[in-house]
mmCIF file with all atom_site columns, C-alpha atoms in Angstrom:
data_model
loop_
_atom_site.group_PDB
_atom_site.id
_atom_site.type_symbol
_atom_site.label_atom_id
_atom_site.label_alt_id
_atom_site.label_comp_id
_atom_site.label_asym_id
_atom_site.label_entity_id
_atom_site.label_seq_id
_atom_site.pdbx_PDB_ins_code
_atom_site.Cartn_x
_atom_site.Cartn_y
_atom_site.Cartn_z
_atom_site.occupancy
_atom_site.B_iso_or_equiv
_atom_site.pdbx_formal_charge
_atom_site.auth_seq_id
_atom_site.auth_comp_id
_atom_site.auth_asym_id
_atom_site.auth_atom_id
_atom_site.pdbx_PDB_model_num
ATOM 1  C CA . MET A 1 1  ? -13.045 -25.990 45.593 1.00 0.00 ? 1  MET A CA 1
ATOM 2  C CA . GLU A 1 2  ? -16.802 -26.516 45.700 1.00 0.00 ? 2  GLU A CA 1
ATOM 3  C CA . ALA A 1 3  ? -17.119 -23.891 48.424 1.00 0.00 ? 3  ALA A CA 1
ATOM 4  C CA . LEU A 1 4  ? -15.096 -21.324 46.449 1.00 0.00 ? 4  LEU A CA 1
ATOM 5  C CA . LEU A 1 5  ? -16.832 -21.742 43.096 1.00 0.00 ? 5  LEU A CA 1
ATOM 6  C CA . PRO A 1 6  ? -20.000 -19.767 44.024 1.00 0.00 ? 6  PRO A CA 1
ATOM 7  C CA . ILE A 1 7  ? -17.894 -16.930 45.449 1.00 0.00 ? 7  ILE A CA 1
ATOM 8  C CA . ILE A 1 8  ? -15.732 -16.814 42.317 1.00 0.00 ? 8  ILE A CA 1
ATOM 9  C CA . ILE A 1 9  ? -18.831 -16.742 40.092 1.00 0.00 ? 9  ILE A CA 1
ATOM 10 C CA . GLN A 1 10 ? -20.373 -13.980 42.236 1.00 0.00 ? 10 GLN A CA 1
ATOM 11 C CA . ALA A 1 11 ? -17.154 -11.922 42.174 1.00 0.00 ? 11 ALA A CA 1
ATOM 12 C CA . VAL A 1 12 ? -16.691 -12.172 38.399 1.00 0.00 ? 12 VAL A CA 1
ATOM 13 C CA . THR A 1 13 ? -20.317 -11.458 37.558 1.00 0.00 ? 13 THR A CA 1
ATOM 14 C CA . GLY A 1 14 ? -20.351 -8.675  40.159 1.00 0.00 ? 14 GLY A CA 1
ATOM 15 C CA . ALA A 1 15 ? -17.419 -7.018  38.397 1.00 0.00 ? 15 ALA A CA 1
ATOM 16 C CA . ILE A 1 16 ? -19.305 -7.309  35.105 1.00 0.00 ? 16 ILE A CA 1
ATOM 17 C CA . GLY A 1 17 ? -22.421 -5.808  36.698 1.00 0.00 ? 17 GLY A CA 1
ATOM 18 C CA . GLY A 1 18 ? -20.346 -3.017  38.228 1.00 0.00 ? 18 GLY A CA 1
ATOM 19 C CA . LEU A 1 19 ? -18.763 -2.124  34.912 1.00 0.00 ? 19 LEU A CA 1
ATOM 20 C CA . GLY A 1 20 ? -22.178 -2.190  33.241 1.00 0.00 ? 20 GLY A CA 1
ATOM 21 C CA . ALA A 1 21 ? -23.745 0.057   35.862 1.00 0.00 ? 21 ALA A CA 1
ATOM 22 C CA . GLY A 1 22 ? -20.756 2.390   35.742 1.00 0.00 ? 22 GLY A CA 1
ATOM 23 C CA . ALA A 1 23 ? -21.079 2.686   31.975 1.00 0.00 ? 23 ALA A CA 1
ATOM 24 C CA . ALA A 1 24 ? -24.783 3.451   32.316 1.00 0.00 ? 24 ALA A CA 1
ATOM 25 C CA . LEU A 1 25 ? -24.137 6.170   34.908 1.00 0.00 ? 25 LEU A CA 1
ATOM 26 C CA . LYS A 1 26 ? -22.034 8.629   32.953 1.00 0.00 ? 26 LYS A CA 1
ATOM 27 C CA . GLN A 1 27 ? -22.493 11.459  35.465 1.00 0.00 ? 27 GLN A CA 1
ATOM 28 C CA . ALA A 1 28 ? -20.546 9.608   38.162 1.00 0.00 ? 28 ALA A CA 1
ATOM 29 C CA . ALA A 1 29 ? -16.827 10.261  37.842 1.00 0.00 ? 29 ALA A CA 1
ATOM 30 C CA . MET A 1 30 ? -15.659 6.783   38.792 1.00 0.00 ? 30 MET A CA 1
ATOM 31 C CA . SER A 1 31 ? -12.483 5.069   37.726 1.00 0.00 ? 31 SER A CA 1
ATOM 32 C CA . THR A 1 32 ? -12.546 1.555   36.363 1.00 0.00 ? 32 THR A CA 1
ATOM 33 C CA . VAL A 1 33 ? -10.909 0.248   39.534 1.00 0.00 ? 33 VAL A CA 1
ATOM 34 C CA . THR A 1 34 ? -13.672 1.771   41.671 1.00 0.00 ? 34 THR A CA 1
ATOM 35 C CA . LYS A 1 35 ? -16.330 0.212   39.448 1.00 0.00 ? 35 LYS A CA 1
ATOM 36 C CA . VAL A 1 36 ? -14.698 -3.216  39.607 1.00 0.00 ? 36 VAL A CA 1
ATOM 37 C CA . ILE A 1 37 ? -14.109 -3.162  43.378 1.00 0.00 ? 37 ILE A CA 1
ATOM 38 C CA . SER A 1 38 ? -17.641 -2.016  44.187 1.00 0.00 ? 38 SER A CA 1
ATOM 39 C CA . GLY A 1 39 ? -18.979 -4.541  41.679 1.00 0.00 ? 39 GLY A CA 1
ATOM 40 C CA . VAL A 1 40 ? -17.055 -7.434  43.232 1.00 0.00 ? 40 VAL A CA 1
ATOM 41 C CA . VAL A 1 41 ? -18.123 -6.509  46.767 1.00 0.00 ? 41 VAL A CA 1
ATOM 42 C CA . GLY A 1 42 ? -21.729 -6.010  45.678 1.00 0.00 ? 42 GLY A CA 1
ATOM 43 C CA . GLY A 1 43 ? -21.682 -9.195  43.634 1.00 0.00 ? 43 GLY A CA 1
ATOM 44 C CA . ILE A 1 44 ? -20.552 -11.319 46.545 1.00 0.00 ? 44 ILE A CA 1
ATOM 45 C CA . GLY A 1 45 ? -23.035 -9.629  48.866 1.00 0.00 ? 45 GLY A CA 1
ATOM 46 C CA . GLY A 1 46 ? -25.903 -9.899  46.404 1.00 0.00 ? 46 GLY A CA 1
ATOM 47 C CA . GLY A 1 47 ? -25.099 -13.503 45.634 1.00 0.00 ? 47 GLY A CA 1
ATOM 48 C CA . GLN A 1 48 ? -25.005 -14.410 49.314 1.00 0.00 ? 48 GLN A CA 1
ATOM 49 C CA . ILE A 1 49 ? -28.308 -12.645 49.975 1.00 0.00 ? 49 ILE A CA 1
ATOM 50 C CA . LEU A 1 50 ? -29.942 -14.418 47.041 1.00 0.00 ? 50 LEU A CA 1
ATOM 51 C CA . ALA A 1 51 ? -28.509 -17.762 48.181 1.00 0.00 ? 51 ALA A CA 1
ATOM 52 C CA . SER A 1 52 ? -29.886 -17.271 51.682 1.00 0.00 ? 52 SER A CA 1
ATOM 53 C CA . ILE A 1 53 ? -33.308 -16.363 50.303 1.00 0.00 ? 53 ILE A CA 1
ATOM 54 C CA . LEU A 1 54 ? -33.287 -19.377 48.002 1.00 0.00 ? 54 LEU A CA 1
ATOM 55 C CA . SER A 1 55 ? -32.206 -21.781 50.745 1.00 0.00 ? 55 SER A CA 1
ATOM 56 C CA . ASP A 1 56 ? -35.879 -22.119 51.669 1.00 0.00 ? 56 ASP A CA 1
ATOM 57 C CA . PRO A 1 57 ? -37.226 -25.037 49.616 1.00 0.00 ? 57 PRO A CA 1
ATOM 58 C CA . ASN A 1 58 ? -40.580 -23.287 49.204 1.00 0.00 ? 58 ASN A CA 1
ATOM 59 C CA . VAL A 1 59 ? -38.910 -20.362 47.424 1.00 0.00 ? 59 VAL A CA 1
ATOM 60 C CA . ALA A 1 60 ? -36.142 -22.127 45.512 1.00 0.00 ? 60 ALA A CA 1
ATOM 61 C CA . GLY A 1 61 ? -36.786 -22.501 41.831 1.00 0.00 ? 61 GLY A CA 1
ATOM 62 C CA . ALA A 1 62 ? -34.659 -22.133 38.746 1.00 0.00 ? 62 ALA A CA 1
ATOM 63 C CA . LEU A 1 63 ? -32.263 -19.682 40.404 1.00 0.00 ? 63 LEU A CA 1
ATOM 64 C CA . THR A 1 64 ? -30.271 -22.225 42.347 1.00 0.00 ? 64 THR A CA 1
ATOM 65 C CA . GLY A 1 65 ? -26.673 -23.206 41.741 1.00 0.00 ? 65 GLY A CA 1
ATOM 66 C CA . PRO A 1 66 ? -24.381 -21.333 39.357 1.00 0.00 ? 66 PRO A CA 1
ATOM 67 C CA . LEU A 1 67 ? -27.237 -19.522 37.611 1.00 0.00 ? 67 LEU A CA 1
ATOM 68 C CA . GLY A 1 68 ? -28.435 -18.054 40.893 1.00 0.00 ? 68 GLY A CA 1
ATOM 69 C CA . ASP A 1 69 ? -24.883 -17.067 41.803 1.00 0.00 ? 69 ASP A CA 1
ATOM 70 C CA . ALA A 1 70 ? -24.467 -15.303 38.461 1.00 0.00 ? 70 ALA A CA 1
ATOM 71 C CA . VAL A 1 71 ? -27.786 -13.445 38.677 1.00 0.00 ? 71 VAL A CA 1
ATOM 72 C CA . GLY A 1 72 ? -27.146 -12.403 42.279 1.00 0.00 ? 72 GLY A CA 1
ATOM 73 C CA . GLY A 1 73 ? -23.649 -11.269 41.353 1.00 0.00 ? 73 GLY A CA 1
ATOM 74 C CA . VAL A 1 74 ? -24.709 -9.126  38.409 1.00 0.00 ? 74 VAL A CA 1
ATOM 75 C CA . VAL A 1 75 ? -27.602 -7.515  40.257 1.00 0.00 ? 75 VAL A CA 1
ATOM 76 C CA . GLY A 1 76 ? -25.664 -6.981  43.487 1.00 0.00 ? 76 GLY A CA 1
ATOM 77 C CA . GLY A 1 77 ? -22.639 -5.575  41.659 1.00 0.00 ? 77 GLY A CA 1
ATOM 78 C CA . GLY A 1 78 ? -24.755 -3.234  39.585 1.00 0.00 ? 78 GLY A CA 1
ATOM 79 C CA . VAL A 1 79 ? -26.774 -1.969  42.543 1.00 0.00 ? 79 VAL A CA 1
ATOM 80 C CA . LEU A 1 80 ? -23.764 -1.316  44.782 1.00 0.00 ? 80 LEU A CA 1
ATOM 81 C CA . THR A 1 81 ? -21.871 0.388   41.953 1.00 0.00 ? 81 THR A CA 1
ATOM 82 C CA . ALA A 1 82 ? -24.876 2.635   41.292 1.00 0.00 ? 82 ALA A CA 1
ATOM 83 C CA . ILE A 1 83 ? -25.022 3.539   44.992 1.00 0.00 ? 83 ILE A CA 1
ATOM 84 C CA . VAL A 1 84 ? -21.282 4.266   45.122 1.00 0.00 ? 84 VAL A CA 1
ATOM 85 C CA . GLY A 1 85 ? -21.567 6.342   41.943 1.00 0.00 ? 85 GLY A CA 1
ATOM 86 C CA . ALA A 1 86 ? -24.429 8.387   43.375 1.00 0.00 ? 86 ALA A CA 1
ATOM 87 C CA . VAL A 1 87 ? -22.529 9.011   46.602 1.00 0.00 ? 87 VAL A CA 1
ATOM 88 C CA . MET A 1 88 ? -19.378 10.018  44.721 1.00 0.00 ? 88 MET A CA 1
ATOM 89 C CA . ALA A 1 89 ? -21.361 12.335  42.429 1.00 0.00 ? 89 ALA A CA 1
ATOM 90 C CA . THR A 1 90 ? -22.941 13.992  45.462 1.00 0.00 ? 90 THR A CA 1
ATOM 91 C CA . MET A 1 91 ? -19.572 14.395  47.138 1.00 0.00 ? 91 MET A CA 1
ATOM 92 C CA . ASN A 1 92 ? -18.054 15.958  44.007 1.00 0.00 ? 92 ASN A CA 1
ATOM 93 C CA . LYS A 1 93 ? -20.784 18.623  43.858 1.00 0.00 ? 93 LYS A CA 1
ATOM 94 C CA . ARG A 1 94 ? -19.761 20.067  47.211 1.00 0.00 ? 94 ARG A CA 1
#
């Protein structure tokens, strides 16, 4: 269970970040399911990237453990959802 907890935190906070980014980007015609899926994928990816960066003891600070997983999830989910929204908006213009 200890190995799954960071992934669960990253997935949940990624979905929250995806929904937040989707709400901020009104021009992108994205369904809620698309926002949540891209947020979860981005949240897990962002959380893993942040965890690998923070594995160096010289860099690690306050963003270790569940707080780091949550921050990485929200940021990763929001960024990937914004990218997916921009791509979908570009595709809809054609």
